[in-house]
Coordinates of N, CA and C in Angstrom, one line a residue:
X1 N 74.2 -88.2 329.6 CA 74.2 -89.4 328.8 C 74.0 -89.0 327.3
X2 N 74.7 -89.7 326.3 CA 74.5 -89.0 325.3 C 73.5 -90.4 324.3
X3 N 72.7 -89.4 323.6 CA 71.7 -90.6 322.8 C 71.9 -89.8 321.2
X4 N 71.7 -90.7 320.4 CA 71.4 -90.1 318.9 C 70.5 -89.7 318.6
X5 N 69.7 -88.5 318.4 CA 68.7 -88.2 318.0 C 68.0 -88.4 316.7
X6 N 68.3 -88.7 316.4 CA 68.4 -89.2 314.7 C 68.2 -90.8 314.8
X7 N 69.0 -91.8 315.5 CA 69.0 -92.8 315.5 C 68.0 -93.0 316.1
X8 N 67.4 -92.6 317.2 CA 66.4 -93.1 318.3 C 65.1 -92.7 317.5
X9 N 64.8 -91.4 316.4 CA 64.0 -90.9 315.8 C 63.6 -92.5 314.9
X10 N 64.8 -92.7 313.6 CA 64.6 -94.1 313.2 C 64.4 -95.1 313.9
X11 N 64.4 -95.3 314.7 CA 64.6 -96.7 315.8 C 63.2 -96.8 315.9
X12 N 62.5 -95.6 316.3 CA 61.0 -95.4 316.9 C 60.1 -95.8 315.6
X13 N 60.6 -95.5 314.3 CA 59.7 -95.4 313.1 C 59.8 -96.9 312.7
X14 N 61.0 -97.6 312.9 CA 60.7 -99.2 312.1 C 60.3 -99.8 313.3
X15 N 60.3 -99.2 314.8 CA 59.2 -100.0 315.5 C 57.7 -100.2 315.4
X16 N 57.7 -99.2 314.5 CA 56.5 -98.9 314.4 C 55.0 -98.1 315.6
X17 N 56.1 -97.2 316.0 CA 55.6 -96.3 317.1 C 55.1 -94.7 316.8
X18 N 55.2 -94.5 315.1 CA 55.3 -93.5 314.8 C 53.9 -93.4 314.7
X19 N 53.0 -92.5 315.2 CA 51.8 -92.4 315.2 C 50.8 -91.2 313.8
X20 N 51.7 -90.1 313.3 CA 51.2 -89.4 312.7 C 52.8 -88.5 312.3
X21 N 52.6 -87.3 311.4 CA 53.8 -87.2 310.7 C 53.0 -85.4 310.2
X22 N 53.5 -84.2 310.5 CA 53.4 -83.2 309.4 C 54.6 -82.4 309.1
X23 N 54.3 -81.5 308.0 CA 55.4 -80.5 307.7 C 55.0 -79.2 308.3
X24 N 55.7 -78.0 309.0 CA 55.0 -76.9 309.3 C 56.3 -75.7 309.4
X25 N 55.5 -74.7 309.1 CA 56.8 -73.8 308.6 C 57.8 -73.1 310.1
X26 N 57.3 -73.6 311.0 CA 57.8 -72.9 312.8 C 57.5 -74.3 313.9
X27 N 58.6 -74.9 314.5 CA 58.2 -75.9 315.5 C 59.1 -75.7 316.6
X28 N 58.6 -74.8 318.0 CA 59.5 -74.2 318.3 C 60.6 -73.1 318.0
X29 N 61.6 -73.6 317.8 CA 63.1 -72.6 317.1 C 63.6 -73.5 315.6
X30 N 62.7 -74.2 315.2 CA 63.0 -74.9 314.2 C 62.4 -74.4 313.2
X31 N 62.6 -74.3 311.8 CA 61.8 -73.9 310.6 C 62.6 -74.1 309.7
X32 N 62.0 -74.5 308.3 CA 60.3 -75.1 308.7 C 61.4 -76.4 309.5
X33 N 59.9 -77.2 309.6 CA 59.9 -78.8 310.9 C 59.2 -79.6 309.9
X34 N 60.0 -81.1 309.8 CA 59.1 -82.4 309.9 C 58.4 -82.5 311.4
X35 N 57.3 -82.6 311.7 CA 57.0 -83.3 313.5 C 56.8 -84.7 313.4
X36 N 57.7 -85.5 313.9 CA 57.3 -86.7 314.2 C 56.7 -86.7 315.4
X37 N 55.5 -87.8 315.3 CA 54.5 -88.1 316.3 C 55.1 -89.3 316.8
X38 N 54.9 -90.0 318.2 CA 55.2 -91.3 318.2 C 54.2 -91.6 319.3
X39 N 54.0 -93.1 319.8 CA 53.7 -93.5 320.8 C 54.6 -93.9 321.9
X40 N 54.9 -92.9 322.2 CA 56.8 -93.2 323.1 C 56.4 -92.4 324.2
X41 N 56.6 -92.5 325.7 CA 56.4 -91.3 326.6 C 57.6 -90.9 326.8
X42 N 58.7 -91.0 326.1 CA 60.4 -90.3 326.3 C 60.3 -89.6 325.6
X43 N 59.6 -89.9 324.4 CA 59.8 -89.3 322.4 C 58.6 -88.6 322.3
X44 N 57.4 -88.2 322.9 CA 56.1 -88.4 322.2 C 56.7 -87.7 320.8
X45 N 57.0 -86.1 320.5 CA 57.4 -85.6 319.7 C 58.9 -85.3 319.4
X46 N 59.1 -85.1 318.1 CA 60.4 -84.9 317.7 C 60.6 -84.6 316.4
X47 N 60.7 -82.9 316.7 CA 61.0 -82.3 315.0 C 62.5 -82.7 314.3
X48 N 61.9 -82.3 312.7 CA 63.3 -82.7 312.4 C 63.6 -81.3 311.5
X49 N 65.0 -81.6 311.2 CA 65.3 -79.9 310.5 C 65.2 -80.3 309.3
X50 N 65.3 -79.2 308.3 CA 65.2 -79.2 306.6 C 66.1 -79.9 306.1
X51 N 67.4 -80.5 306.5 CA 68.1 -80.7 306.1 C 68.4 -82.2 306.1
X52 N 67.7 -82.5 307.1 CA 67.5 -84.0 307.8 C 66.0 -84.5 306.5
X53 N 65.2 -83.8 305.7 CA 64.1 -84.4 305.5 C 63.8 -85.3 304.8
X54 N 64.8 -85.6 303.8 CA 65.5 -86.1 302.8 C 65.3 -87.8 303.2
X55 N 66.0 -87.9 304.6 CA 66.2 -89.3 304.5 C 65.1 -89.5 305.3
X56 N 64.1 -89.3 306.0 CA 62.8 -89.8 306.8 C 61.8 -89.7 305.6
X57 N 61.9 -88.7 304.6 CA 60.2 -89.0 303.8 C 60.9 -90.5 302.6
X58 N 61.6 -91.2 302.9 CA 62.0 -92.3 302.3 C 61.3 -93.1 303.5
X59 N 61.4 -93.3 305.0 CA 60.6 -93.9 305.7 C 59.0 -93.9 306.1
X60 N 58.9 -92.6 305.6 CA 57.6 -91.9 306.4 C 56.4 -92.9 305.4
X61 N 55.5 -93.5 306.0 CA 54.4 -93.7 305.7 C 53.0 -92.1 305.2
X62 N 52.8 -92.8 303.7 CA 51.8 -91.2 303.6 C 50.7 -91.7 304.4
X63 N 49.7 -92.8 304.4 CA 48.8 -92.7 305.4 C 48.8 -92.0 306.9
X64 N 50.0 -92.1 307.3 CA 49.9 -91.2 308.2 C 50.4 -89.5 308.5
X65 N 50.3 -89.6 307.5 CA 50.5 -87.6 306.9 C 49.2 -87.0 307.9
X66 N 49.7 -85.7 308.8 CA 48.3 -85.2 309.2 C 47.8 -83.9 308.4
X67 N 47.0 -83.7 308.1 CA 46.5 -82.8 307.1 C 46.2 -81.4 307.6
X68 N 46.7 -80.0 307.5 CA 46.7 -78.9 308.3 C 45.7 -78.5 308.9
X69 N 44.6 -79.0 308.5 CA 43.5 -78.7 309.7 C 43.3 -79.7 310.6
X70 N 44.1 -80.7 310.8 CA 43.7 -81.6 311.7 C 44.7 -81.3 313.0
X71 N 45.9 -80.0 312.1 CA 47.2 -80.3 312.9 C 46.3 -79.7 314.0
X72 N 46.0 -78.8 314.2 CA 45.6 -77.9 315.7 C 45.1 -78.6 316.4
X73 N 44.8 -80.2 316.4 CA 44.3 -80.7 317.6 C 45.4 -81.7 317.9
X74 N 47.0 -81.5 317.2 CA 47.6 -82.3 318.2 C 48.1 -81.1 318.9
X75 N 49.1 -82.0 320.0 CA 49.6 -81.2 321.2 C 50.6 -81.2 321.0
X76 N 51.5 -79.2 321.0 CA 52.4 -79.2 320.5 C 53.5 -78.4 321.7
X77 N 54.5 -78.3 322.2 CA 55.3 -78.0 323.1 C 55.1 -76.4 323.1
X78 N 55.0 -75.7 322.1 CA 54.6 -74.5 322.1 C 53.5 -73.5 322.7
X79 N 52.7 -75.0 323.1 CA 51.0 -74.4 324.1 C 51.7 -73.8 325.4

């Protein structure tokens, strides 16, 4: 089945499911990565590439920016 990743990424953020948000130079096979956080159990995460970043930091809330020392206590697919 095919889904938009991009669309379902925005879809999650004006629902207001997005829980937290950082920039990091390796996420997975991605670099650097936006990580979107959500409260989704389909989505929890979903990086985005450099090229994509353009149009989400126009959506991204800064209060929910996570700050590099806080990143190491989310949970990242890489563990």
């Amino acid at each position: 089945m095919y889904y938009s990743y991009h669309a379902t990424a925005k879809h999650l953020i004006r629902s207001g499911k997005l829980t937290g948000w950082y920039l990091t130079k390796r996420h997975n096979h991605i670099s650097p990565a936006l990580v979107l956080l959500f409260d989704d159990p389909n989505h929890p995460i979903m990086p985005i590439r450099e090229h994509r970043f353009g149009e989400y930091f126009e959506m991204l809330p800064g209060y929910l920016e996570i700050s590099p020392d806080k990143k190491a206590t989310v949970p990242s697919r890489n563990d």
